[in-house]
PDB file of C-alpha atoms in Angstrom:
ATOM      1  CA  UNK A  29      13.509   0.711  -7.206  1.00  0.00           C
ATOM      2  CA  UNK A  30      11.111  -2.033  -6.510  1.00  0.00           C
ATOM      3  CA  UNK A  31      11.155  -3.518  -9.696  1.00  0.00           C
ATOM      4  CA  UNK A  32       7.664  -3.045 -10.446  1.00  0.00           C
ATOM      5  CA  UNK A  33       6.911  -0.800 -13.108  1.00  0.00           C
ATOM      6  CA  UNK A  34       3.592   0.995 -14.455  1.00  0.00           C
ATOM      7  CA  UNK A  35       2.764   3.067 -16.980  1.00  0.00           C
ATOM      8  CA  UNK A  36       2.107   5.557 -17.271  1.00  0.00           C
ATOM      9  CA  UNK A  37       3.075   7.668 -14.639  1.00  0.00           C
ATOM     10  CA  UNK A  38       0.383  11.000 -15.596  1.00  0.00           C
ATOM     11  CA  UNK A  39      -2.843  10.777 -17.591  1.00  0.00           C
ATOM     12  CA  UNK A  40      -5.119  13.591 -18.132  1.00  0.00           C
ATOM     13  CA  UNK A  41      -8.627  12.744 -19.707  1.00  0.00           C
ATOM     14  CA  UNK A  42     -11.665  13.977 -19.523  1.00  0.00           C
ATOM     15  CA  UNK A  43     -15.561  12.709 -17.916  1.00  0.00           C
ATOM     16  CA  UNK A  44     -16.907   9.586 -20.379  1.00  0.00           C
ATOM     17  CA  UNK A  45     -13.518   8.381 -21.538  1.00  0.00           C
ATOM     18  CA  UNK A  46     -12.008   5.175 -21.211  1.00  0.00           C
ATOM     19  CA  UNK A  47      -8.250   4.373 -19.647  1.00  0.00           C
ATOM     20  CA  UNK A  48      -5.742   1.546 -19.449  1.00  0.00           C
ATOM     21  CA  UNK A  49      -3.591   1.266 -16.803  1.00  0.00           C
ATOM     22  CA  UNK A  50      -0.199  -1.018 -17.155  1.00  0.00           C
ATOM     23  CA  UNK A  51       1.337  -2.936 -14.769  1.00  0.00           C
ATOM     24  CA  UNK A  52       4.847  -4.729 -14.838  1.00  0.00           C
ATOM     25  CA  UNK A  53       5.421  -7.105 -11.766  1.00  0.00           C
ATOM     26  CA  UNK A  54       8.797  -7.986 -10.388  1.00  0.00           C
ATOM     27  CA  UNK A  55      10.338 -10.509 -12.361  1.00  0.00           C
ATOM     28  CA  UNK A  56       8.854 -13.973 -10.837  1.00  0.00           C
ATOM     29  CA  UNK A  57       6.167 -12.686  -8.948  1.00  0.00           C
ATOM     30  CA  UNK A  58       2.451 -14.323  -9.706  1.00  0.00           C
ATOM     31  CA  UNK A  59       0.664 -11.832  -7.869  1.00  0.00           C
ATOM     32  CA  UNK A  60      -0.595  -8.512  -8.669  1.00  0.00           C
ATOM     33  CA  UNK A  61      -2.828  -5.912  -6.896  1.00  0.00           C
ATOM     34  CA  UNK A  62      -4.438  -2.896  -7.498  1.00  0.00           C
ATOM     35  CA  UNK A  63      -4.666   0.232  -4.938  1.00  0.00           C
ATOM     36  CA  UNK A  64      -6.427   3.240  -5.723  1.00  0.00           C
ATOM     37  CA  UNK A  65      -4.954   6.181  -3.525  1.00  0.00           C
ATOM     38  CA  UNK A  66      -7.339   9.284  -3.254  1.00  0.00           C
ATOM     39  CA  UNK A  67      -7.148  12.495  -0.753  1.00  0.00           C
ATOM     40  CA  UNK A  68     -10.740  11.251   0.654  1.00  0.00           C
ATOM     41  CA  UNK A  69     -10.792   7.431   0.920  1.00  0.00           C
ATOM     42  CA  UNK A  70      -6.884   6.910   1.299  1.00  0.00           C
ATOM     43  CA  UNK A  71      -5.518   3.701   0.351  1.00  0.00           C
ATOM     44  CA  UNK A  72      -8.539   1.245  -1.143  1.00  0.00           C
ATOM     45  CA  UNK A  73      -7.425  -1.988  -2.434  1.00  0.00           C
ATOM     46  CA  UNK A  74      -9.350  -2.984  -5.864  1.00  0.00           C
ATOM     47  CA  UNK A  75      -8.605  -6.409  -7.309  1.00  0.00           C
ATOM     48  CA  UNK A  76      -5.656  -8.807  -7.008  1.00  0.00           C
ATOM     49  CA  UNK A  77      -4.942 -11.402  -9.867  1.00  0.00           C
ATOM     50  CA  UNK A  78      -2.748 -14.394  -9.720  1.00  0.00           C
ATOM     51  CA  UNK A  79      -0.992 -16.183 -12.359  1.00  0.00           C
ATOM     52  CA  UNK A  80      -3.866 -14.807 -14.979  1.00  0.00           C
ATOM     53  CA  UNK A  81      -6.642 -15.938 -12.262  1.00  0.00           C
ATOM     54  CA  UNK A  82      -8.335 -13.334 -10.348  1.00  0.00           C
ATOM     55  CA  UNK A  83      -8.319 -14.066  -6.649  1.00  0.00           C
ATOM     56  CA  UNK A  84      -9.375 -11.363  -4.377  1.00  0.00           C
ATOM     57  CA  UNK A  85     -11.930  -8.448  -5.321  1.00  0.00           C
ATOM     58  CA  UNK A  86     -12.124  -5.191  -3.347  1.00  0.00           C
ATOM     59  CA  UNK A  87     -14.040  -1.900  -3.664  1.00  0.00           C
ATOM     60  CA  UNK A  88     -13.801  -2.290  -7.322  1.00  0.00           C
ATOM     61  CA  UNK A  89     -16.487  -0.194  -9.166  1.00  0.00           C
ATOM     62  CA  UNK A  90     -18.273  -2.422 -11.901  1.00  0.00           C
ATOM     63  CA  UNK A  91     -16.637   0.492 -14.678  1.00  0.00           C
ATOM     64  CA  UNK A  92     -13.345  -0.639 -13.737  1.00  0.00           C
ATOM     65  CA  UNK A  93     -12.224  -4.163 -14.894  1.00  0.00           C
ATOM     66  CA  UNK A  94      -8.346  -5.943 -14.597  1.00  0.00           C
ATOM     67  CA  UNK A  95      -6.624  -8.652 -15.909  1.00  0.00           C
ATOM     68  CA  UNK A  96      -3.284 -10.781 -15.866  1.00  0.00           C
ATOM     69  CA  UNK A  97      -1.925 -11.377 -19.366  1.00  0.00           C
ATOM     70  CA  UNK A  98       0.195 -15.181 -19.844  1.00  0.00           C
ATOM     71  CA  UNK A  99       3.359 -12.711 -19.167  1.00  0.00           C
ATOM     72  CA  UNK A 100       2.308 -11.663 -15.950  1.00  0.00           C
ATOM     73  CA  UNK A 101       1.901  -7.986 -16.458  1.00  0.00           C
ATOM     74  CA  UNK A 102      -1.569  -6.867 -15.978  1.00  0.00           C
ATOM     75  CA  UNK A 103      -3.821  -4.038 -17.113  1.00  0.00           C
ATOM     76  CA  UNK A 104      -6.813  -1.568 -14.862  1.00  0.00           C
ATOM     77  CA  UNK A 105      -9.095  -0.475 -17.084  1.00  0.00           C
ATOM     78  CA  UNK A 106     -11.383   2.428 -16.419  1.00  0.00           C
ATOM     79  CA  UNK A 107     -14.411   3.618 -18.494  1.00  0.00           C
ATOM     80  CA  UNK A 108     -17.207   6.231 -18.169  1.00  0.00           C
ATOM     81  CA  UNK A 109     -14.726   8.423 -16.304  1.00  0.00           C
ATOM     82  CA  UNK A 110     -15.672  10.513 -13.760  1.00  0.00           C
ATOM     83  CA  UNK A 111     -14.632  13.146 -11.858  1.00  0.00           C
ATOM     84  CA  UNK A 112     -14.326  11.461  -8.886  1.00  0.00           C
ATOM     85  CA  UNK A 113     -12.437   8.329 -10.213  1.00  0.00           C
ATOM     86  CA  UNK A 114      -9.228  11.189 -10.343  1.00  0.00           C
ATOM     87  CA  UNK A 115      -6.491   9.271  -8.121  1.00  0.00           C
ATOM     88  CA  UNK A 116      -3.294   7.611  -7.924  1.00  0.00           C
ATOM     89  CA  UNK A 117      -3.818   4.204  -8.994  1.00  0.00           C
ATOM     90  CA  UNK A 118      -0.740   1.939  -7.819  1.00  0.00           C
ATOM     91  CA  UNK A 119      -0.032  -1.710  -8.830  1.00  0.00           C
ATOM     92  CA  UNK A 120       1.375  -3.817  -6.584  1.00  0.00           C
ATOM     93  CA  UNK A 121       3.057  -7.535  -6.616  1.00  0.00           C
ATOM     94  CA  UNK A 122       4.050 -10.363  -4.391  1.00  0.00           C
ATOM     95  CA  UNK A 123       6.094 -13.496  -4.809  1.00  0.00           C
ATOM     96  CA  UNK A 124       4.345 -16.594  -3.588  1.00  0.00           C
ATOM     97  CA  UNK A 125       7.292 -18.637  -1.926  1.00  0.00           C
ATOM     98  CA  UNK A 126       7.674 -20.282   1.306  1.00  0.00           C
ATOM     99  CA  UNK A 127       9.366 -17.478   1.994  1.00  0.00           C
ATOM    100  CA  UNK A 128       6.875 -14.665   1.600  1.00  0.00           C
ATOM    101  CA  UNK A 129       5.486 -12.618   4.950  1.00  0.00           C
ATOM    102  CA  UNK A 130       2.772 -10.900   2.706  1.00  0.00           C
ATOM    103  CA  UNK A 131       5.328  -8.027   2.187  1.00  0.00           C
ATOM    104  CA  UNK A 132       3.911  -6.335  -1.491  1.00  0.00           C
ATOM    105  CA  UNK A 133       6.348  -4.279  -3.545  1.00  0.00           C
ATOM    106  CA  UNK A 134       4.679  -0.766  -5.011  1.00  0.00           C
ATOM    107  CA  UNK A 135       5.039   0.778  -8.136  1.00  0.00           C
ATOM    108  CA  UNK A 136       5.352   4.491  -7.711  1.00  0.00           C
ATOM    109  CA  UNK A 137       1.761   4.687  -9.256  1.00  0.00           C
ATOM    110  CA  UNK A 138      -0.397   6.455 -12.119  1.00  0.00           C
ATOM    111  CA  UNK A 139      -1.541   9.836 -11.840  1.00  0.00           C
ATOM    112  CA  UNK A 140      -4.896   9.829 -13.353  1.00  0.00           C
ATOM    113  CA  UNK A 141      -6.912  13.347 -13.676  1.00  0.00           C
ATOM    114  CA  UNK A 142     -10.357  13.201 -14.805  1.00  0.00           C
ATOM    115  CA  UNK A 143     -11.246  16.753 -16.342  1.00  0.00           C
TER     116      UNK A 143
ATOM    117  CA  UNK B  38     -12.828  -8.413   8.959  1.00  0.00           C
ATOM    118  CA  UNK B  39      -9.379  -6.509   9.644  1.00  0.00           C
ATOM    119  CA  UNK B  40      -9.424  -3.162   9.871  1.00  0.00           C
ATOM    120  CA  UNK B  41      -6.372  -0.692  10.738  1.00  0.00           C
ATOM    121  CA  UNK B  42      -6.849   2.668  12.294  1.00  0.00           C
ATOM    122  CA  UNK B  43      -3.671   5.178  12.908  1.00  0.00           C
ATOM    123  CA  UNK B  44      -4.216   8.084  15.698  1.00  0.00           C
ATOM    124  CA  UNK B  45      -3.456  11.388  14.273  1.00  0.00           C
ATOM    125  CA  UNK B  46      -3.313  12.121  10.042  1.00  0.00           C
ATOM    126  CA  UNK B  47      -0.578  14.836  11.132  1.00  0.00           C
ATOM    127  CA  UNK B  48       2.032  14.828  13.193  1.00  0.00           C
ATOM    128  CA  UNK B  49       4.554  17.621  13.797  1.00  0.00           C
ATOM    129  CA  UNK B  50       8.268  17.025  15.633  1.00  0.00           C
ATOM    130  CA  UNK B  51      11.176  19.005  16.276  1.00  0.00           C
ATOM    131  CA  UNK B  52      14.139  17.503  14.284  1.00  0.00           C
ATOM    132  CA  UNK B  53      15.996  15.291  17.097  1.00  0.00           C
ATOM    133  CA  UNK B  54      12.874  14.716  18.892  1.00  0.00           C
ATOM    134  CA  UNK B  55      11.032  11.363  19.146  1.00  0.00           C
ATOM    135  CA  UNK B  56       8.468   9.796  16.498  1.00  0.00           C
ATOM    136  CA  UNK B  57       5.837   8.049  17.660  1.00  0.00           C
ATOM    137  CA  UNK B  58       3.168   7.401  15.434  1.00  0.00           C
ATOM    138  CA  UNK B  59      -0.016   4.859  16.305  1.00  0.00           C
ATOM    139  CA  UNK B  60      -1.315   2.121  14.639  1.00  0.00           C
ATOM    140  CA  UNK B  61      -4.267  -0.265  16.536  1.00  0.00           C
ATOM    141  CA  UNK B  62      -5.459  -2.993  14.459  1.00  0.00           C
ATOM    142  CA  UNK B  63      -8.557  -5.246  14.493  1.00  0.00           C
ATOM    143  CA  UNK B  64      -7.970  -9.634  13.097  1.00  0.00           C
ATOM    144  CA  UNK B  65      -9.913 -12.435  13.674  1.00  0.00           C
ATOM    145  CA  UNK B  66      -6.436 -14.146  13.105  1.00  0.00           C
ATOM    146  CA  UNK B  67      -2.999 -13.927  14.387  1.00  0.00           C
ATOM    147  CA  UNK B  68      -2.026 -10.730  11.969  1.00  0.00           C
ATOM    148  CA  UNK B  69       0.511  -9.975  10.038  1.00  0.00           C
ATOM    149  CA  UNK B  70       1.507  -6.384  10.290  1.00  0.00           C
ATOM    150  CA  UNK B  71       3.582  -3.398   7.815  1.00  0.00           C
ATOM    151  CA  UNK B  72       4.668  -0.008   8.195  1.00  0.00           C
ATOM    152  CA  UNK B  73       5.489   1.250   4.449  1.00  0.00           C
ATOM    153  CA  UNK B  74       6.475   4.815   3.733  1.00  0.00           C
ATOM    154  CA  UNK B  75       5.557   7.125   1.448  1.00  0.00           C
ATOM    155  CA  UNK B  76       7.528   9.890  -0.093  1.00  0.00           C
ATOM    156  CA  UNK B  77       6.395  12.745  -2.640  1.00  0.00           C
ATOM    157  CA  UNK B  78       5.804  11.643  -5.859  1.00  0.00           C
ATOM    158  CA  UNK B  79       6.657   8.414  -4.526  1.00  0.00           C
ATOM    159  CA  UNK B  80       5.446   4.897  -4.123  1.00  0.00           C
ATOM    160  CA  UNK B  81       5.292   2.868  -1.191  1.00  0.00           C
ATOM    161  CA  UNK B  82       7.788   1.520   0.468  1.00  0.00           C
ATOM    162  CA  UNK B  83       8.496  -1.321   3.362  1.00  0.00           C
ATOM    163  CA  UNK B  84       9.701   0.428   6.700  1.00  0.00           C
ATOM    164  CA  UNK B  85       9.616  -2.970   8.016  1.00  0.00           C
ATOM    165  CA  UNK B  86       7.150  -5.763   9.167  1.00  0.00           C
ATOM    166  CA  UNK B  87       5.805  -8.295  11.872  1.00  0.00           C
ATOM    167  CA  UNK B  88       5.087 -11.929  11.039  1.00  0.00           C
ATOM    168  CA  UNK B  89       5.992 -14.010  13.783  1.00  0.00           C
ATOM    169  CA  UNK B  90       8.672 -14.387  16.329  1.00  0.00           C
ATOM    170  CA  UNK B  91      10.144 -11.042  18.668  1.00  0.00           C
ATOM    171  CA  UNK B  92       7.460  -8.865  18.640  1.00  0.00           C
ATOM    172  CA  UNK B  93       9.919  -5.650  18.737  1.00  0.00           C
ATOM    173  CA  UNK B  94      11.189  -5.390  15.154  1.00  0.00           C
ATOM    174  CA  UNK B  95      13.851  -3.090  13.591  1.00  0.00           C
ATOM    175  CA  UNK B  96      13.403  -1.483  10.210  1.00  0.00           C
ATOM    176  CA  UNK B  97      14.872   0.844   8.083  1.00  0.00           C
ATOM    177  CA  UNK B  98      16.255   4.293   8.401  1.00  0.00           C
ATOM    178  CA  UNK B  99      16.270   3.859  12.250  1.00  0.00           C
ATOM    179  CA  UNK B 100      12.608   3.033  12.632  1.00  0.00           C
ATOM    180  CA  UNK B 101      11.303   0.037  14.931  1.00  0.00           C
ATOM    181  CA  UNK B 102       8.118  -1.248  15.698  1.00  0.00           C
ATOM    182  CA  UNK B 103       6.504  -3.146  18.884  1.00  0.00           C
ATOM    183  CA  UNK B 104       3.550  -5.979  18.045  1.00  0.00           C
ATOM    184  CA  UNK B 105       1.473  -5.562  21.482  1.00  0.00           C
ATOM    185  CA  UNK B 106      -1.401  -8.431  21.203  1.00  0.00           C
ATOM    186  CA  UNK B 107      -3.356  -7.203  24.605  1.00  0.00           C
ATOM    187  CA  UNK B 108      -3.360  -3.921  23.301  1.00  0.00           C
ATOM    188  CA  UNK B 109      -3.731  -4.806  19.512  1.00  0.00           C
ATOM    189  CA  UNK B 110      -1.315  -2.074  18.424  1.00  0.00           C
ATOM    190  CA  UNK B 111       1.886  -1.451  16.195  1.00  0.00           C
ATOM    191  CA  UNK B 112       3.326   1.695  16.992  1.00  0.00           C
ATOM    192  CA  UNK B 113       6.215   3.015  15.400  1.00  0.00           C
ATOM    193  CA  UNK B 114       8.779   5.128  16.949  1.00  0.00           C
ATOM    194  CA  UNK B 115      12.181   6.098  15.914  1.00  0.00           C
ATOM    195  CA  UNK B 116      14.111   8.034  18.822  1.00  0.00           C
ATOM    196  CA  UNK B 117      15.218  10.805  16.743  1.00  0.00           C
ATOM    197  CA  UNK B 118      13.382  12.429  13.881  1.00  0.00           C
ATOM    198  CA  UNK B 119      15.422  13.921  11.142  1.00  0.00           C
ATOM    199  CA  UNK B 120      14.376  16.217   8.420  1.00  0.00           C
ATOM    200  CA  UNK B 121      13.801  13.376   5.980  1.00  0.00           C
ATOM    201  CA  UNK B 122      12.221  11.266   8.003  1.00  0.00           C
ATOM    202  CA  UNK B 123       9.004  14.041   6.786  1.00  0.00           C
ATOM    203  CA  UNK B 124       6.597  11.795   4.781  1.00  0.00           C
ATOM    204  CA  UNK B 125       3.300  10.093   4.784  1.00  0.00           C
ATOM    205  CA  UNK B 126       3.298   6.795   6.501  1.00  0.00           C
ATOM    206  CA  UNK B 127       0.902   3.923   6.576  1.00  0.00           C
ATOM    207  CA  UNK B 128       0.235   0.916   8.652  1.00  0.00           C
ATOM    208  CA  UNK B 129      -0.929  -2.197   7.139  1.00  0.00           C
ATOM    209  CA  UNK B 130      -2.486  -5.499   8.119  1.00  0.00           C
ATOM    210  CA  UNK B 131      -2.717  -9.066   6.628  1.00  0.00           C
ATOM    211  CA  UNK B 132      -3.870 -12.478   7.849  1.00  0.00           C
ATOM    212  CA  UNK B 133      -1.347 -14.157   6.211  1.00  0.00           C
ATOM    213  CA  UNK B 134       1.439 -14.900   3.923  1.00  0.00           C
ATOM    214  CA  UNK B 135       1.703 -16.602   0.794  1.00  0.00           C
ATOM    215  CA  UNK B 136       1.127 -14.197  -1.504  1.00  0.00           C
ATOM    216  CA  UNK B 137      -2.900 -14.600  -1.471  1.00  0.00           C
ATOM    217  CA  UNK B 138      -3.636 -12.256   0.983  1.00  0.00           C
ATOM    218  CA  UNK B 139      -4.429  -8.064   0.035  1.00  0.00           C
ATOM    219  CA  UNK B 140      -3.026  -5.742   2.690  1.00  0.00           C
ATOM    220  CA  UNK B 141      -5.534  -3.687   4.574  1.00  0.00           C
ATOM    221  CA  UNK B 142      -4.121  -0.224   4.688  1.00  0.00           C
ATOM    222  CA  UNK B 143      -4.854   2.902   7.575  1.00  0.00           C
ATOM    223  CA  UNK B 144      -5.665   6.045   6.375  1.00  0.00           C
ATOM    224  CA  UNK B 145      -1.906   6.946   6.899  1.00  0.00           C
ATOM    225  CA  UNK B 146      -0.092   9.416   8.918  1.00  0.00           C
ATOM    226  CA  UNK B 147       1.545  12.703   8.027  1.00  0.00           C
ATOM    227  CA  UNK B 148       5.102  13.289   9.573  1.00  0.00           C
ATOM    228  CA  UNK B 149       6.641  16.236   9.395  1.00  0.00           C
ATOM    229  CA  UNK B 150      10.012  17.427  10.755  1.00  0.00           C
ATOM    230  CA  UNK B 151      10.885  21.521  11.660  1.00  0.00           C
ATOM    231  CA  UNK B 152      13.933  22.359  12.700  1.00  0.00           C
TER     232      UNK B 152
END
């Protein structure tokens, strides 16, 4: 268990709709990221937010928007689904210590299926 | 820009044989470098990791890794495969630590194990 937790785990929708994607970091980390995993472009990062600040941007597609909530936990939110945006969408998080090597903890992801 | 490729999306060993799977990268900056693992169903998880210091490091489950500069690679090898050692696994570069910096991911490599 990494200690980060999303939710939730499957989603089926269909094309047009709207999602929201949650993510739970590990308890004291400031950082989270956003992967999306997909058979044909593999492991894309998206967006990383830290401490309610957004900090790096990725491939992000201008449907999909993020954000970091006071409590740390942050949302992916994807509208005008489309077929292609089915994937596995992980979250990811980081401490920021003098300790840290970079190494990011996973959540074991959410399934989404756009039908 | 860093970039990470991995030789071969499937590779196929004889339980009790060597692993070897291939990771080159490409930094403008001294890298740091990941091997996570990825199981059905599963997140990611750290097989282990490079930052500075001995450039031959030991991870989990028997896996170890060698950080090569002149040849820019990361292979990991683990001298004898076992049937659960049969997963995806992925290479993974950053220029830093911190907590600021996204991990660059390679398209990932598919291990399976026959008896």
């Amino acid at each position: 268990d990494s200690g980060v937790t999303q939710t939730p785990k499957h989603l089926i929708t269909a094309t047009g709709q709207r999602v929201t994607l949650r993510c739970s970091p590990r308890s004291g980390d400031l950082s989270v990221y956003w992967y999306q995993q997909s058979l044909d472009q593999g492991l894309q990062f998206l967006i990383q937010y830290y401490n309610g600040e957004e900090r790096a941007k990725g491939n992000i597609l201008e449907r999909f928007s993020a954000q970091q909530f006071p409590d740390l936990h942050s949302e992916l939110n994807l509208s005008s689904l489309e077929l292609g945006d089915s994937a596995l969408y992980f979250c990811a998080s980081s401490a920021l210590t003098g300790a840290n090597t970079g190494e990011l903890f996973f959540g074991e992801g959410s399934r989404l299926t756009v039908l | 820009a860093q970039s990470v490729t991995q030789l071969g999306s499937h590779v196929s060993v004889s339980e009790g044989a060597l692993v070897l799977l291939r990771c080159n990268y490409s930094s403008s900056v001294p890298p740091y470098l990941f091997w996570y693992v990825q199981y059905p169903n599963q997140g990611l998880q750290l097989l282990l990791k490079y930052t500075t210091g001995a450039t031959l490091v030991k991870g989990i489950n028997g896996f170890e890794a060698e950080f090569k500069k002149s040849e820019t690679s990361f292979h990991l090898t683990k001298p004898s495969a076992h049937m659960s050692d049969a997963a995806e696994y992925f290479c993974a570069v950053s220029h830093g630590a911190g907590g600021y910096n996204k991990l660059i991911f390679g398209a990932g490599t598919r291990l399976a194990v026959h008896p």
